[in-house]
Short mmCIF file of C-alpha atoms in Angstrom, two decimals:
data_model
loop_
_atom_site.label_atom_id
_atom_site.label_comp_id
_atom_site.label_asym_id
_atom_site.label_seq_id
_atom_site.Cartn_x
_atom_site.Cartn_y
_atom_site.Cartn_z
CA MET Q 1 -18.49 -30.03 -2.45
CA THR Q 2 -17.20 -31.58 -5.47
CA CYS Q 3 -18.29 -34.15 -7.16
CA LEU Q 4 -15.83 -36.00 -9.30
CA ARG Q 5 -16.79 -38.40 -12.05
CA ARG Q 6 -14.46 -40.99 -13.41
CA LYS Q 7 -15.63 -43.91 -15.66
CA ILE Q 8 -13.80 -47.06 -14.26
CA THR Q 9 -16.19 -49.82 -16.24
CA PRO Q 10 -18.89 -49.15 -18.85
CA GLY Q 11 -22.14 -48.39 -17.28
CA PRO Q 12 -23.64 -45.37 -15.55
CA PRO Q 13 -20.36 -43.03 -14.54
CA ARG Q 14 -20.08 -43.24 -10.45
CA CYS Q 15 -20.38 -40.02 -8.55
CA THR Q 16 -17.49 -39.48 -5.79
CA THR Q 17 -17.46 -37.30 -3.81
CA VAL Q 18 -14.55 -35.50 -2.21
CA SER Q 19 -14.02 -32.73 0.24
CA TYR Q 20 -11.86 -29.71 0.44
CA VAL Q 21 -10.58 -28.11 3.17
CA SER Q 22 -8.34 -24.79 2.34
CA ILE Q 23 -5.63 -23.73 4.87
CA ALA Q 24 -3.56 -21.16 5.08
CA VAL Q 25 -0.29 -19.47 7.38
CA CYS Q 26 -0.36 -15.83 8.52
CA PRO Q 27 2.67 -15.69 10.20
CA GLY Q 28 4.91 -13.25 11.65
CA SER Q 29 6.53 -12.02 14.85
CA PHE Q 30 3.36 -10.15 15.74
CA ASP Q 31 5.08 -7.96 18.53
CA PRO Q 32 2.98 -7.09 18.77
CA ILE Q 33 -0.30 -7.47 16.97
CA THR Q 34 -1.56 -4.51 15.20
CA LEU Q 35 -5.06 -3.53 13.58
CA GLY Q 36 -3.14 -3.93 10.33
CA HIS Q 37 -2.02 -6.99 11.24
CA LEU Q 38 -6.03 -7.89 11.97
CA ASP Q 39 -6.95 -6.56 9.28
CA VAL Q 40 -4.97 -9.07 6.70
CA ILE Q 41 -6.11 -12.16 9.15
CA GLU Q 42 -9.84 -10.97 8.88
CA ARG Q 43 -9.17 -11.00 5.12
CA ALA Q 44 -7.87 -14.60 5.05
CA ALA Q 45 -10.68 -16.37 7.26
CA ALA Q 46 -12.81 -14.59 4.16
CA LEU Q 47 -10.68 -17.08 2.27
CA PHE Q 48 -9.80 -19.57 3.82
CA ASP Q 49 -11.66 -22.82 4.75
CA ARG Q 50 -8.92 -22.34 8.36
CA VAL Q 51 -5.90 -20.33 9.16
CA PHE Q 52 -3.04 -20.64 11.98
CA VAL Q 53 -1.74 -17.10 13.05
CA GLY Q 54 1.83 -18.65 13.13
CA ILE Q 55 4.15 -16.81 15.71
CA ALA Q 56 7.68 -16.90 15.29
CA ARG Q 57 10.97 -16.05 16.72
CA ASN Q 58 12.78 -13.53 14.85
CA SER Q 59 16.44 -13.79 15.88
CA SER Q 60 17.02 -10.42 14.51
CA LYS Q 61 14.43 -8.31 17.37
CA THR Q 62 14.50 -7.01 20.57
CA PRO Q 63 10.97 -8.42 21.88
CA LEU Q 64 8.42 -5.90 23.33
CA PHE Q 65 6.51 -9.73 24.26
CA ASP Q 66 7.77 -12.83 24.86
CA LEU Q 67 6.49 -15.82 22.53
CA PRO Q 68 3.57 -16.93 25.45
CA GLN Q 69 2.86 -13.40 25.61
CA ARG Q 70 2.40 -12.92 21.62
CA VAL Q 71 0.63 -15.55 21.14
CA ALA Q 72 -1.95 -15.07 24.05
CA LEU Q 73 -2.53 -10.95 22.69
CA ALA Q 74 -2.95 -12.28 19.08
CA THR Q 75 -5.25 -15.21 20.30
CA ASP Q 76 -7.58 -12.27 22.04
CA ALA Q 77 -7.00 -10.47 19.02
CA VAL Q 78 -8.55 -13.28 16.73
CA ALA Q 79 -11.22 -14.66 19.34
CA HIS Q 80 -13.86 -13.74 17.03
CA LEU Q 81 -13.29 -15.64 13.96
CA PRO Q 82 -13.94 -18.91 14.56
CA ASN Q 83 -11.57 -20.24 12.01
CA VAL Q 84 -8.52 -18.95 13.09
CA GLU Q 85 -6.29 -20.57 15.55
CA VAL Q 86 -2.73 -18.70 17.12
CA VAL Q 87 0.26 -21.28 17.23
CA GLU Q 88 4.02 -21.13 17.62
CA VAL Q 89 5.72 -21.59 15.06
CA PRO Q 90 8.73 -23.61 16.18
CA GLY Q 91 11.36 -23.95 13.54
CA LEU Q 92 10.89 -23.39 9.11
CA LEU Q 93 7.96 -21.91 8.27
CA VAL Q 94 7.41 -24.37 5.46
CA ASP Q 95 7.89 -27.17 7.36
CA PHE Q 96 4.92 -25.76 9.62
CA CYS Q 97 3.02 -25.92 6.60
CA THR Q 98 3.34 -28.80 5.89
CA SER Q 99 2.43 -30.51 9.05
CA VAL Q 100 -0.80 -28.28 9.56
CA GLY Q 101 -1.69 -28.93 5.89
CA ALA Q 102 -1.51 -25.86 4.30
CA SER Q 103 -1.39 -24.42 1.06
CA ALA Q 104 -0.82 -21.38 0.98
CA ILE Q 105 1.13 -18.68 3.42
CA VAL Q 106 -0.84 -15.44 3.46
CA LYS Q 107 0.79 -11.77 3.95
CA GLY Q 108 0.15 -8.24 4.18
CA ILE Q 109 2.38 -5.21 2.41
CA ARG Q 110 2.35 -1.92 3.05
CA GLY Q 111 4.39 -0.80 -0.30
CA ALA Q 112 7.15 -2.22 -2.65
CA SER Q 113 9.80 -2.45 0.18
CA ASP Q 114 7.60 -4.78 1.50
CA PHE Q 115 6.69 -6.51 -1.30
CA ASP Q 116 10.74 -6.50 -2.16
CA ALA Q 117 11.90 -8.35 1.19
CA GLU Q 118 8.84 -10.94 1.13
CA THR Q 119 9.65 -11.81 -2.59
CA PRO Q 120 12.50 -13.97 -1.99
CA MET Q 121 11.54 -15.49 1.21
CA ALA Q 122 8.01 -16.33 -0.59
CA LEU Q 123 10.20 -17.99 -3.38
CA MET Q 124 12.25 -19.64 -1.28
CA ASN Q 125 9.24 -21.62 0.52
CA HIS Q 126 7.95 -22.66 -2.76
CA HIS Q 127 11.25 -23.71 -4.23
CA LEU Q 128 11.22 -26.06 -0.42
CA THR Q 129 8.10 -27.37 -0.87
CA GLY Q 130 5.86 -26.05 -3.15
CA VAL Q 131 3.44 -23.99 -0.70
CA GLU Q 132 2.21 -20.82 -2.59
CA THR Q 133 1.94 -17.14 -1.22
CA ILE Q 134 -0.02 -15.29 -1.30
CA PHE Q 135 0.19 -10.57 -0.86
CA LEU Q 136 -2.70 -8.73 0.52
CA HIS Q 137 -2.09 -5.46 0.36
CA ALA Q 138 -2.90 -3.21 2.85
CA ARG Q 139 -5.77 -1.48 3.51
CA PRO Q 140 -5.12 2.35 3.27
CA GLU Q 141 -6.28 2.81 6.52
CA VAL Q 142 -4.08 0.46 8.18
CA ALA Q 143 -0.89 0.97 5.63
CA HIS Q 144 1.05 2.79 8.01
CA ILE Q 145 0.97 0.62 10.47
CA ALA Q 146 3.66 -1.86 11.51
CA SER Q 147 4.65 -2.63 14.93
CA SER Q 148 7.93 -1.14 15.06
CA LEU Q 149 6.30 2.15 14.49
CA VAL Q 150 4.09 1.33 16.87
CA LYS Q 151 5.99 0.97 19.43
CA ASP Q 152 8.52 3.69 18.58
CA VAL Q 153 5.78 6.33 18.94
CA MET Q 154 4.34 4.78 22.15
CA ARG Q 155 8.10 5.16 23.54
CA PHE Q 156 8.23 8.67 22.99
CA GLY Q 157 5.18 9.29 24.25
CA GLY Q 158 2.79 9.15 20.84
CA GLU Q 159 -0.84 8.11 20.86
CA VAL Q 160 -0.89 4.41 19.89
CA ALA Q 161 -4.40 3.51 21.10
CA ASP Q 162 -6.04 3.33 17.94
CA MET Q 163 -3.27 1.48 15.89
CA VAL Q 164 -3.76 -1.31 18.90
CA THR Q 165 -6.35 -3.61 20.45
CA GLU Q 166 -6.99 -2.23 24.01
CA PRO Q 167 -5.43 -5.61 25.85
CA VAL Q 168 -2.69 -5.27 23.37
CA TYR Q 169 -2.23 -1.75 24.46
CA ALA Q 170 -3.03 -2.16 28.33
CA ALA Q 171 -0.11 -4.98 27.43
CA MET Q 172 2.17 -2.37 25.73
CA GLN Q 173 1.77 -0.04 28.60
CA GLN Q 174 2.68 -2.25 30.99
CA ALA Q 175 5.58 -3.77 28.95
CA MET Q 176 7.23 -0.33 28.47
CA ALA Q 177 6.34 0.47 32.13
CA GLU Q 178 8.25 -2.55 34.09
CA LYS Q 179 10.99 -2.54 31.23
CA ASN Q 180 11.87 1.64 31.22
CA LEU Q 181 11.79 2.16 27.48
CA TYR Q 182 9.86 5.13 27.95
CA ILE Q 183 11.14 7.99 27.03
CA ARG Q 184 9.61 10.82 28.44
CA ASP Q 185 7.16 10.60 31.03
CA THR Q 186 3.66 9.82 30.07
CA SER Q 187 1.60 9.60 32.92
CA ARG Q 188 0.55 12.70 32.61
CA LYS Q 189 -0.90 14.69 29.61
CA ASP Q 190 0.89 17.27 28.07
CA GLU Q 191 -0.12 20.84 28.42
CA GLN Q 192 -2.02 22.33 25.78
#
């Protein structure tokens, strides 16, 4: 709450109470949501009163999970954060930001290549509606985690359980088995 004082007429100043709720959007395809994503979302939740995790379709990617599955997995992953809501972004991100009253977009960046890729989008979003983009650097312990890498490692039989939540890991195992995406048999342990 902020107390604004303004003089309208001579006499004692009046005090008007104005409340301001800071709202941010953490956008992405989240296919699947990883612990790297979750780290950024948790940090955004500490910075803003309300955070929307905006899950969008990415026409340049073939998803492992359909949009309702991604929304459900992300909703489960952020259930411990009372000020975070997971929603589908049906069109332009800036239109969604305007519709929910968001003043900021929060993006996690792992390195220079992420920054280079995200900067033009941030500038365009600002040009279109004035929304600001805040870049949060990935913490070192999760900076190597990317959804595409997690899927590739799992596809080739590598272990990724420590990079995603347990429900996401189980859903990945099921989706990869159903879609026959494993490159080698992961139902057996390698002999040592």
